[in-house]
Amino acid sequence: MTDKKPDIRSRWYGRRRGKKLRPTRQALIDTLLPQLRLTPDPDGAFLDLKAAFPGPVTVVWLEVGFGAGEHLAEQARRNPDIGFIGCEPFINGIAALLSRVDEDGLSNVRLYDEDARLLLPALPDAAIDKAFVLFSDPWPKKKHHRRRFISRPILDELARVMADGAELLLASDHMGYVSGILEILAAHGDFSWTARSKKDWTMPPPDWVQTRYEQKALEQDIKPVYLRFTRRPRSS
Ligand SMILES: C[S@@+](CC[C@H](N)C(=O)[O-])C[C@H]1O[C@@H](n2cnc3c(N)ncnc32)[C@H](O)[C@@H]1O
C-alpha cells in the first residue's frame, strides 16, 4: 500500500485495438467520438461538467472500463436526467458503445478514450454521484498486482471526486482481486461497505444491468461478487 498519486508512467495495460472496425463503426469513431470526447485541460484546470452535456443533468455518474458499453448505454437510456462519463481506451469497445448511443439517441453520454487515471485528476471535487468499476482486469499474477485499477492512489482520487454519500459499485469474478479490493477499502477511511448480509454481495443490486464479462463468468458457473461502498461524508 502506498500514498503516492496514481502511477501512470506505464498508462493502462490492456488491448487498445482488436479486429478491424466495420466501416459504419469506424465512421462513428471519426465523427461521433470527437463530439462526445472529454479533453482534460493541459494546464490542469478542472473540467466544467455542467457544460459538458447539451442539457441540464441532475448528477453525473462515472463508469471506468465500460468494455463494449452495454451497461453504460442501458443506464444512460434509463436515466436521461443523469450525465454519464465513460472511460475506455479499447477502440472496438468505444465503437460498440457509440453505436448504441447513436441508435438510442443518447445525449447524456460523454467519453474519455484513454486511461481513466488521466481523467480523474481533471474532475472537480465531489462531482460524481455514482462510480462503477465492473469486472476490471484482475491481473492474477502477483507480479502484476500493481496493474490492478483498484489501488490506494486511485481510491484517494475517487474519494476526492465523489460527492458525500455517493456510491462506488465494484464487481468481479476473481476472488483474489475481491480480497485485495476489500483489504484496500477496509484500510481506506473515506468509504464504507454497505453490505449487511451475504446476499448483499452475492446478488446484484436491484437496478443492475448485466455486463459482458459478468455473462461470461456466469456461463462458466463462476459466481461474481458485487461490492457497494458509499463515500463517507467529509467532516465539516
Ligand atoms: C475485463 S474488461 C470488463 C469490461 C466490462 N466492464 C464488462 O464487465 O464487460 C476490463 C475493461 O477495462 C478497460 N480498462 C483497463 N484499464 C483501464 C484504465 N486504466 N482506464 C479505463 N479503462 C480501462 C479495458 O480496456 C477493458 O475493456
XYZ file of N, CA and C and ligand atoms in Angstrom:
735
model
N 0.840 -1.197 0.000
C 0.000 0.000 0.000
C 0.881 1.256 0.000
N 0.429 2.266 -0.703
C 1.255 3.465 -0.817
C 0.346 4.686 -0.892
N 0.865 5.826 -0.500
C 0.070 7.051 -0.563
C 0.395 7.868 -1.803
N 1.192 7.256 -2.727
C 1.579 8.008 -3.918
C 0.366 8.330 -4.780
N 0.490 9.346 -5.652
C -0.523 9.632 -6.673
C -0.553 8.459 -7.643
N -1.651 8.286 -8.442
C -1.674 7.171 -9.382
C -0.414 7.131 -10.236
N 0.190 5.932 -10.351
C 1.394 5.772 -11.160
C 0.965 5.558 -12.601
N 1.069 6.605 -13.432
C 0.571 6.490 -14.800
C 1.718 6.420 -15.799
N 2.928 6.111 -15.283
C 4.056 6.035 -16.213
C 3.795 4.984 -17.284
N 3.218 3.855 -16.899
C 3.010 2.798 -17.879
C 1.593 2.816 -18.421
N 0.841 3.879 -18.137
C -0.518 4.016 -18.642
C -1.319 2.758 -18.343
N -2.249 2.451 -19.198
C -3.061 1.260 -18.925
C -2.426 0.070 -19.644
N -2.918 -1.133 -19.373
C -2.184 -2.317 -19.791
C -2.935 -3.228 -20.747
N -4.176 -2.902 -21.096
C -4.945 -3.822 -21.921
C -4.717 -3.586 -23.405
N -5.596 -4.208 -24.209
C -5.500 -4.025 -25.669
C -6.104 -2.695 -26.053
N -5.477 -2.009 -26.987
C -6.008 -0.723 -27.445
C -6.950 -0.945 -28.632
N -6.687 -1.991 -29.407
C -7.439 -2.213 -30.633
C -7.591 -3.703 -30.868
N -8.765 -4.150 -31.317
C -8.970 -5.551 -31.670
C -9.033 -5.674 -33.179
N -10.016 -6.441 -33.681
C -10.067 -6.611 -35.135
C -10.523 -5.310 -35.812
N -10.219 -5.225 -37.117
C -10.522 -4.011 -37.884
C -12.006 -3.668 -37.748
N -12.287 -2.393 -37.583
C -13.681 -1.966 -37.399
C -14.436 -1.990 -38.722
N -15.732 -2.348 -38.641
C -16.599 -2.220 -39.832
C -16.652 -0.731 -40.205
N -16.889 -0.421 -41.497
C -16.902 0.998 -41.901
C -17.888 1.849 -41.102
N -19.061 1.300 -40.755
C -20.031 2.111 -40.000
C -19.493 2.460 -38.622
N -18.797 1.494 -38.013
C -18.231 1.750 -36.675
C -17.064 2.730 -36.767
N -16.235 2.568 -37.815
C -15.110 3.486 -37.991
C -15.648 4.919 -38.207
N -16.782 5.020 -38.920
C -17.369 6.345 -39.154
C -17.812 6.970 -37.827
N -18.312 6.143 -36.915
C -18.719 6.680 -35.604
C -17.504 7.167 -34.815
N -16.395 6.423 -34.931
C -15.153 6.852 -34.261
C -14.691 8.187 -34.847
N -14.825 8.316 -36.164
C -14.318 9.532 -36.824
C -15.220 10.747 -36.599
N -16.536 10.515 -36.484
C -17.435 11.670 -36.448
C -18.107 11.884 -35.089
N -18.591 10.789 -34.465
C -19.328 10.971 -33.202
C -18.388 11.098 -31.996
N -17.331 10.294 -31.986
C -16.414 10.351 -30.826
C -15.884 11.766 -30.575
N -15.420 12.495 -31.610
C -14.920 13.848 -31.327
C -15.979 14.753 -30.687
N -17.264 14.490 -30.966
C -18.322 15.328 -30.375
C -18.558 14.992 -28.898
N -18.253 13.763 -28.518
C -18.564 13.314 -27.158
C -17.342 13.258 -26.247
N -16.169 13.441 -26.837
C -14.918 13.252 -26.082
C -14.688 14.369 -25.060
N -14.313 13.995 -23.855
C -13.881 14.966 -22.851
C -12.373 15.139 -22.980
N -11.921 16.372 -22.958
C -10.481 16.625 -23.087
C -9.998 17.408 -21.876
N -9.223 16.760 -21.010
C -8.710 17.493 -19.843
C -7.831 18.669 -20.260
N -7.903 19.730 -19.478
C -7.113 20.938 -19.748
C -5.629 20.620 -19.510
N -4.754 20.910 -20.510
C -3.324 20.605 -20.305
C -2.720 21.364 -19.130
N -3.345 22.516 -18.743
C -2.810 23.284 -17.614
C -3.375 22.817 -16.270
N -4.237 21.799 -16.316
C -4.686 21.197 -15.055
C -5.977 21.769 -14.496
N -6.657 22.665 -15.238
C -7.942 23.184 -14.719
C -8.970 22.046 -14.729
N -9.887 22.094 -13.768
C -10.926 21.070 -13.727
C -11.876 21.217 -14.918
N -12.408 20.107 -15.365
C -13.435 20.139 -16.417
C -14.717 20.751 -15.861
N -15.431 21.473 -16.701
C -16.738 22.010 -16.316
C -17.787 20.970 -16.732
N -18.177 20.138 -15.796
C -19.049 19.015 -16.163
C -20.462 19.467 -16.518
N -20.912 20.564 -15.910
C -22.258 21.065 -16.254
C -22.311 21.446 -17.741
N -21.210 22.035 -18.219
C -21.174 22.482 -19.617
C -20.874 21.331 -20.580
N -20.507 20.184 -20.025
C -20.099 19.067 -20.901
C -21.289 18.406 -21.587
N -22.477 18.572 -20.992
C -23.669 17.916 -21.550
C -24.553 18.969 -22.221
N -25.269 18.582 -23.271
C -26.037 19.589 -24.011
C -27.213 20.153 -23.209
N -27.776 19.346 -22.314
C -28.893 19.838 -21.491
C -28.534 19.731 -20.029
N -29.405 20.234 -19.146
C -29.095 20.138 -17.717
C -29.123 18.682 -17.247
N -28.196 18.326 -16.369
C -28.206 16.983 -15.771
C -28.253 17.162 -14.259
N -28.973 16.274 -13.612
C -29.128 16.408 -12.156
C -27.825 16.066 -11.445
N -27.225 14.950 -11.846
C -25.964 14.489 -11.254
C -25.150 13.813 -12.364
N -23.906 13.477 -12.031
C -23.040 12.806 -13.020
C -22.572 11.467 -12.462
N -22.677 10.423 -13.285
C -22.180 9.095 -12.930
C -20.991 8.766 -13.830
N -20.089 7.950 -13.295
C -18.845 7.604 -13.993
C -18.722 6.093 -14.118
N -18.346 5.612 -15.312
C -18.008 4.190 -15.435
C -16.602 4.066 -16.010
N -15.760 3.329 -15.284
C -14.384 3.092 -15.726
C -14.296 1.706 -16.342
N -13.746 1.625 -17.564
C -13.581 0.322 -18.219
C -14.914 -0.262 -18.636
N -15.664 0.469 -19.480
C -17.033 0.037 -19.810
C -17.071 -1.102 -20.831
N -15.906 -1.526 -21.340
C -15.882 -2.656 -22.281
C -16.653 -2.301 -23.538
N -17.699 -3.082 -23.850
C -18.493 -2.804 -25.052
C -19.653 -1.846 -24.744
N -19.764 -1.395 -23.502
C -20.686 -0.313 -23.168
C -22.137 -0.702 -22.965
N -22.422 -2.005 -22.848
C -23.842 -2.370 -22.696
C -24.426 -1.826 -21.389
N -23.625 -1.852 -20.322
C -24.095 -1.332 -19.034
C -24.286 0.185 -19.093
N -23.279 0.868 -19.606
C -23.327 2.339 -19.654
C -24.506 2.819 -20.509
N -24.672 2.223 -21.681
C -25.739 2.667 -22.582
C -27.113 2.425 -21.955
N -27.285 1.283 -21.315
C -28.600 0.984 -20.736
C -28.889 1.904 -19.538
N -27.855 2.159 -18.716
C -28.058 3.090 -17.592
C -28.402 4.487 -18.124
N -27.719 4.888 -19.201
C -27.974 6.227 -19.773
C -29.387 6.290 -20.362
N -29.826 5.189 -20.941
C -31.183 5.162 -21.524
C -32.247 5.247 -20.414
N -31.983 4.518 -19.313
C -32.953 4.511 -18.207
C -32.985 5.820 -17.434
N -31.854 6.551 -17.466
C -31.721 7.745 -16.612
C -31.360 8.974 -17.450
N -32.311 9.462 -18.255
C -31.970 10.563 -19.176
C -31.597 11.868 -18.475
N -31.947 12.024 -17.197
C -31.601 13.267 -16.479
C -30.204 13.227 -15.873
N -29.567 12.067 -15.963
C -28.232 11.922 -15.365
C -27.195 12.003 -16.478
N -26.082 12.682 -16.198
C -24.979 12.731 -17.152
C -24.037 11.562 -16.892
N -23.610 10.898 -17.955
C -22.724 9.733 -17.813
C -21.373 10.013 -18.452
N -20.316 9.675 -17.705
C -18.967 9.724 -18.265
C -18.444 8.294 -18.305
N -18.060 7.860 -19.500
C -17.485 6.520 -19.638
C -16.025 6.626 -20.034
N -15.177 5.813 -19.397
C -13.745 5.773 -19.741
C -13.419 4.399 -20.282
N -12.797 4.370 -21.443
C -12.415 3.079 -22.027
C -11.416 3.349 -23.159
N -10.226 2.775 -23.092
C -9.268 3.005 -24.178
C -9.377 2.010 -25.330
N -10.154 0.932 -25.187
C -10.234 -0.115 -26.209
C -11.182 0.354 -27.321
N -10.589 0.597 -28.497
C -11.306 1.300 -29.563
C -12.535 0.520 -30.061
N -12.427 -0.800 -30.087
C -13.583 -1.587 -30.552
C -14.747 -1.470 -29.557
N -14.414 -1.409 -28.269
C -15.445 -1.223 -27.243
C -16.091 0.151 -27.368
N -15.266 1.165 -27.611
C -15.795 2.529 -27.763
C -16.746 2.562 -28.964
N -16.331 1.918 -30.060
C -17.179 1.907 -31.267
C -18.512 1.205 -30.972
N -18.471 0.139 -30.189
C -19.717 -0.575 -29.847
C -20.634 0.338 -29.032
N -20.052 1.063 -28.078
C -20.872 1.983 -27.284
C -21.432 3.099 -28.167
N -20.587 3.650 -29.046
C -21.045 4.745 -29.910
C -22.231 4.295 -30.759
N -22.195 3.049 -31.188
C -23.295 2.551 -31.994
C -24.598 2.536 -31.182
N -24.496 2.170 -29.893
C -25.695 2.210 -29.027
C -26.150 3.653 -28.783
N -25.189 4.529 -28.538
C -25.506 5.946 -28.292
C -26.231 6.522 -29.501
N -25.731 6.172 -30.673
C -26.302 6.677 -31.922
C -27.714 6.104 -32.140
N -27.839 4.795 -32.018
C -29.141 4.156 -32.268
C -30.208 4.638 -31.299
N -29.832 4.785 -30.022
C -30.816 5.163 -28.997
C -30.904 6.671 -28.809
N -30.123 7.438 -29.563
C -30.161 8.912 -29.447
C -29.835 9.378 -28.032
N -28.807 8.799 -27.414
C -28.464 9.153 -26.025
C -27.627 10.428 -26.010
N -28.203 11.496 -25.470
C -27.457 12.772 -25.470
C -26.736 12.992 -24.135
N -26.893 12.067 -23.209
C -26.349 12.264 -21.850
C -25.087 11.435 -21.599
N -24.345 11.092 -22.669
C -23.116 10.297 -22.519
C -21.928 11.099 -23.036
N -20.867 11.138 -22.250
C -19.599 11.726 -22.672
C -18.500 10.707 -22.413
N -17.446 10.770 -23.245
C -16.453 9.699 -23.213
C -15.043 10.217 -23.022
N -14.251 9.374 -22.389
C -12.813 9.611 -22.306
C -12.149 8.343 -22.821
N -11.494 8.437 -23.982
C -10.981 7.237 -24.655
C -9.502 7.009 -24.357
N -9.143 7.226 -23.103
C -7.761 6.998 -22.648
C -7.832 6.319 -21.290
N -6.685 6.181 -20.684
C -6.555 5.632 -19.341
C -7.335 6.508 -18.341
N -8.250 5.895 -17.600
C -9.069 6.668 -16.657
C -8.217 7.388 -15.614
N -7.014 6.864 -15.365
C -6.164 7.513 -14.358
C -5.736 8.912 -14.788
N -5.842 9.183 -16.109
C -5.508 10.525 -16.592
C -6.703 11.467 -16.515
N -7.891 10.903 -16.433
C -9.090 11.754 -16.362
C -9.389 12.173 -14.918
N -9.169 11.259 -13.980
C -9.585 11.544 -12.598
C -9.056 12.884 -12.081
N -7.787 13.209 -12.302
C -7.304 14.497 -11.778
C -7.994 15.702 -12.402
N -8.667 15.515 -13.552
C -9.348 16.637 -14.222
C -10.789 16.812 -13.742
N -11.265 15.900 -12.901
C -12.648 16.017 -12.420
C -12.674 16.868 -11.157
N -13.668 17.762 -11.055
C -13.739 18.611 -9.856
C -14.041 17.795 -8.594
N -13.764 18.376 -7.450
C -14.077 17.723 -6.171
C -15.579 17.453 -6.094
N -15.945 16.320 -5.534
C -17.335 15.970 -5.209
C -18.283 16.067 -6.408
N -17.762 15.802 -7.616
C -18.565 15.996 -8.831
C -19.326 14.732 -9.255
N -18.967 13.596 -8.700
C -19.513 12.327 -9.185
C -20.448 11.726 -8.131
N -21.636 11.360 -8.561
C -22.626 10.822 -7.629
C -22.673 9.296 -7.581
N -22.086 8.669 -8.577
C -22.015 7.206 -8.569
C -20.871 6.805 -9.488
N -20.099 5.814 -9.069
C -18.982 5.347 -9.910
C -19.044 3.826 -10.008
N -18.885 3.329 -11.235
C -18.899 1.886 -11.490
C -17.524 1.457 -11.997
N -16.992 0.396 -11.411
C -15.793 -0.263 -11.961
C -16.153 -1.750 -11.991
N -16.577 -2.222 -13.159
C -17.203 -3.548 -13.246
C -16.285 -4.521 -13.968
N -15.920 -5.561 -13.281
C -15.085 -6.634 -13.841
C -13.780 -6.077 -14.397
N -13.175 -5.209 -13.610
C -11.907 -4.645 -14.078
C -10.854 -5.764 -14.063
N -9.854 -5.625 -14.937
C -8.890 -6.720 -15.141
C -8.245 -7.133 -13.818
N -8.301 -8.432 -13.485
C -7.818 -8.866 -12.159
C -6.306 -9.037 -12.045
N -5.623 -9.116 -13.198
C -4.169 -9.323 -13.186
C -3.800 -10.338 -12.117
N -4.093 -11.621 -12.358
C -3.966 -12.633 -11.303
C -2.540 -12.880 -10.791
N -1.508 -12.699 -11.647
C -0.149 -12.978 -11.171
C 0.292 -11.910 -10.168
N 0.923 -12.354 -9.100
C 1.315 -11.411 -8.043
C 2.177 -10.268 -8.587
N 3.086 -10.615 -9.509
C 3.987 -9.570 -10.027
C 3.227 -8.506 -10.838
N 1.954 -8.815 -11.208
C 1.160 -7.847 -11.965
C 0.108 -7.122 -11.109
N 0.051 -7.439 -9.805
C -1.000 -6.824 -8.979
C -0.964 -5.300 -9.018
N 0.226 -4.742 -9.236
C 0.311 -3.273 -9.251
C -0.425 -2.678 -10.444
N -0.788 -3.530 -11.422
C -1.564 -3.039 -12.566
C -3.053 -2.955 -12.261
N -3.491 -3.529 -11.149
C -4.930 -3.524 -10.848
C -5.427 -2.088 -10.694
N -6.615 -1.838 -11.238
C -7.124 -0.465 -11.201
C -7.441 -0.032 -9.765
N -8.085 -0.914 -9.027
C -8.431 -0.527 -7.650
C -7.179 -0.634 -6.783
N -6.719 0.521 -6.372
C -5.486 0.629 -5.597
C -5.656 1.840 -4.682
N -4.768 1.961 -3.736
C -4.900 3.074 -2.784
C -4.875 4.458 -3.478
N -3.924 4.713 -4.390
C -3.912 6.046 -5.019
C -5.181 6.333 -5.822
N -5.743 5.291 -6.478
C -6.981 5.509 -7.239
C -8.136 5.790 -6.273
N -8.173 5.074 -5.161
C -9.256 5.337 -4.194
C -9.139 6.740 -3.618
N -7.925 7.217 -3.438
C -7.754 8.600 -2.959
C -8.375 9.580 -3.962
N -8.121 9.343 -5.252
C -8.679 10.223 -6.286
C -10.202 10.072 -6.351
N -10.680 8.821 -6.278
C -12.137 8.616 -6.311
C -12.793 9.301 -5.108
N -12.159 9.201 -3.954
C -12.726 9.840 -2.758
C -12.821 11.355 -2.964
N -11.850 11.912 -3.646
C -11.876 13.367 -3.900
C -13.001 13.744 -4.852
N -13.155 12.959 -5.939
C -14.120 13.377 -6.970
C -15.542 12.943 -6.642
N -15.707 12.039 -5.673
C -17.068 11.577 -5.360
C -17.718 12.457 -4.300
N -19.029 12.689 -4.488
C -19.793 13.502 -3.543
C -20.006 12.708 -2.246
N -20.290 13.408 -1.167
C -20.629 12.734 0.090
C -21.812 11.804 -0.150
N -21.712 10.589 0.313
C -22.816 9.635 0.170
C -22.882 8.963 -1.192
N -22.004 9.357 -2.128
C -22.018 8.760 -3.469
C -21.654 7.278 -3.376
N -22.181 6.515 -4.334
C -21.967 5.069 -4.303
C -20.825 4.667 -5.239
N -19.976 3.778 -4.744
C -18.920 3.162 -5.563
C -19.292 1.697 -5.736
N -19.552 1.319 -6.985
C -20.013 -0.037 -7.263
C -18.939 -0.835 -7.982
N -18.492 -1.908 -7.354
C -17.441 -2.741 -7.926
C -17.984 -4.153 -8.093
N -17.590 -4.813 -9.173
C -17.971 -6.216 -9.344
C -16.776 -6.954 -9.895
N -16.659 -8.224 -9.513
C -15.545 -9.030 -10.009
C -15.894 -10.507 -9.904
N -15.276 -11.293 -10.795
C -15.445 -12.745 -10.714
C -14.133 -13.389 -10.284
N -13.193 -12.581 -9.814
C -11.886 -13.105 -9.416
C -11.715 -12.896 -7.908
N -11.774 -14.005 -7.158
C -11.836 -13.871 -5.699
C -10.545 -13.294 -5.104
N -9.408 -13.513 -5.789
C -8.160 -12.914 -5.303
C -8.224 -11.390 -5.385
N -8.803 -10.899 -6.478
C -8.949 -9.441 -6.640
C -9.975 -8.911 -5.631
N -11.050 -9.687 -5.436
C -12.069 -9.261 -4.467
C -11.434 -9.100 -3.078
N -10.611 -10.086 -2.664
C -9.958 -9.979 -1.340
C -9.084 -8.738 -1.291
N -8.337 -8.510 -2.394
C -7.462 -7.337 -2.438
C -8.269 -6.048 -2.324
N -9.402 -5.993 -3.042
C -10.262 -4.792 -3.013
C -10.774 -4.557 -1.591
N -11.243 -5.645 -0.951
C -11.809 -5.480 0.399
C -10.733 -5.008 1.377
N -9.533 -5.552 1.202
C -8.436 -5.165 2.103
C -8.109 -3.676 1.941
N -8.002 -3.237 0.684
C -7.635 -1.831 0.444
C -8.762 -0.903 0.920
N -10.011 -1.307 0.634
C -11.118 -0.428 1.021
C -11.326 -0.390 2.536
N -11.072 -1.535 3.206
C -11.221 -1.555 4.668
C -10.217 -0.602 5.310
N -9.044 -0.481 4.663
C -7.999 0.381 5.230
C -8.185 1.844 4.825
N -9.158 2.103 3.927
C -9.350 3.470 3.436
C -10.470 4.138 4.228
N -10.165 5.242 4.836
C -11.133 5.857 5.745
C -12.317 6.525 5.068
N -12.300 6.705 3.748
C -13.333 7.527 3.116
C -14.510 6.738 2.563
N -14.452 5.410 2.638
C -15.540 4.600 2.076
C -16.064 3.634 3.128
N -17.377 3.392 3.116
C -17.891 2.304 3.955
C -18.644 1.287 3.107
N -18.459 0.021 3.431
C -19.096 -1.091 2.725
C -20.529 -1.184 3.226
N -21.479 -1.231 2.298
C -22.892 -1.182 2.700
C -23.473 -2.568 3.015
N -22.712 -3.647 2.771
C -23.279 -4.999 2.916
C -23.683 -5.277 4.361
N -24.873 -5.867 4.522
C -25.348 -6.270 5.845
C -25.506 -7.779 5.946
N -25.688 -8.415 4.783
C -25.834 -9.869 4.787
C -25.231 -10.417 3.495
N -25.080 -11.753 3.437
C -24.381 -12.386 2.314
C -25.005 -12.031 0.964
N -26.332 -11.925 0.948
C -26.962 -11.645 -0.356
C -26.567 -10.266 -0.901
N -26.115 -9.397 -0.022
C -25.710 -8.060 -0.482
C -24.463 -8.097 -1.365
N -23.650 -9.162 -1.245
C -22.514 -9.233 -2.177
C -22.613 -10.390 -3.169
N -23.561 -11.314 -2.926
C -23.694 -12.422 -3.883
C -24.762 -12.129 -4.942
N -25.622 -11.166 -4.665
C -26.689 -10.816 -5.615
C -26.439 -9.408 -6.141
N -26.716 -9.189 -7.450
C -26.550 -7.814 -7.956
C -27.609 -6.878 -7.366
N -27.329 -5.580 -7.321
C -28.327 -4.609 -6.842
C -29.576 -4.640 -7.732
N -30.711 -4.137 -7.250
C -31.983 -4.244 -7.980
C -31.973 -3.596 -9.370
N -31.278 -2.488 -9.550
C -31.312 -1.796 -10.849
C -30.164 -2.237 -11.747
N -29.688 -3.436 -11.541
C -28.479 -3.921 -12.202
C -28.665 -4.134 -13.695
N -27.608 -3.872 -14.468
C -27.580 -4.201 -15.900
C -26.407 -5.162 -16.095
N -26.687 -6.319 -16.635
C -25.627 -7.315 -16.770
C -24.560 -6.862 -17.776
N -23.283 -7.143 -17.469
C -22.213 -6.784 -18.395
C -21.738 -8.039 -19.127
N -20.949 -7.800 -20.177
C -20.465 -8.915 -20.997
C -19.574 -9.860 -20.184
N -18.675 -9.290 -19.383
C -17.780 -10.142 -18.593
C -18.539 -10.876 -17.497
N -19.556 -10.250 -16.977
C -20.385 -10.926 -15.970
C -21.069 -12.142 -16.609
N -21.607 -11.921 -17.806
C -22.280 -13.009 -18.523
C -21.313 -14.163 -18.788
N -20.075 -13.813 -19.209
C -19.058 -14.853 -19.471
C -18.797 -15.660 -18.202
N -18.695 -14.971 -17.051
C -18.423 -15.665 -15.784
C -19.585 -16.607 -15.451
N -20.807 -16.097 -15.581
C -21.985 -16.908 -15.235
C -22.068 -18.146 -16.129
N -21.698 -17.993 -17.415
C -21.730 -19.140 -18.332
C -20.734 -20.222 -17.917
N -19.680 -19.783 -17.197
C -18.681 -20.765 -16.719
C -18.958 -21.185 -15.277
N -20.178 -20.877 -14.797
C -20.571 -21.219 -13.422
C -19.719 -20.540 -12.359
N -19.169 -19.385 -12.709
C -18.427 -18.598 -11.706
C -19.385 -17.539 -11.184
N -19.533 -17.486 -9.870
C -20.470 -16.514 -9.291
C -19.726 -15.216 -8.978
N -20.114 -14.134 -9.645
C -19.436 -12.863 -9.367
C -19.792 -12.325 -7.978
N -18.974 -11.393 -7.542
C -19.209 -10.700 -6.275
C -19.515 -9.237 -6.604
N -20.509 -8.668 -5.895
C -20.955 -7.287 -6.133
C -20.681 -6.495 -4.849
N -19.856 -5.492 -4.952
C -19.450 -4.749 -3.750
C -19.903 -3.299 -3.881
N -20.691 -2.863 -2.891
C -21.196 -1.476 -2.920
C -20.638 -0.726 -1.720
N -20.026 0.388 -2.002
C -19.473 1.242 -0.947
C -20.100 2.627 -1.070
N -20.138 3.345 0.034
C -20.531 4.754 -0.065
C -19.378 5.641 0.379
N -19.313 6.785 -0.245
C -18.293 7.768 0.117
C -18.765 8.417 1.429
N -17.951 8.275 2.477
C -18.332 8.855 3.777
C -18.416 10.376 3.666
N -19.353 10.991 4.419
C -19.426 12.459 4.384
C -18.114 13.077 4.839
N -17.686 14.124 4.153
C -16.496 14.854 4.580
C -16.832 15.538 5.900
N -15.863 15.630 6.776
C -16.168 16.291 8.044
C -16.272 17.792 7.795
N -17.247 18.429 8.488
C -17.470 19.860 8.222
C -16.486 20.694 9.033
C -12.334 -7.220 -18.156
S -12.905 -5.887 -19.090
C -14.550 -5.592 -18.424
C -15.412 -4.792 -19.341
C -16.834 -4.503 -18.845
N -16.801 -3.649 -17.664
C -17.586 -5.756 -18.563
O -17.874 -6.037 -17.384
O -17.931 -6.458 -19.529
C -11.997 -4.519 -18.394
C -12.042 -3.254 -19.244
O -11.377 -2.202 -18.559
C -10.653 -1.437 -19.513
N -9.552 -0.780 -18.778
C -8.453 -1.358 -18.249
N -7.677 -0.444 -17.652
C -8.306 0.750 -17.794
C -7.996 2.082 -17.398
N -6.889 2.366 -16.717
N -8.857 3.067 -17.736
C -10.007 2.792 -18.422
N -10.353 1.540 -18.812
C -9.520 0.534 -18.513
C -10.162 -2.463 -20.530
O -9.893 -1.875 -21.791
C -11.352 -3.415 -20.585
O -12.271 -3.051 -21.605
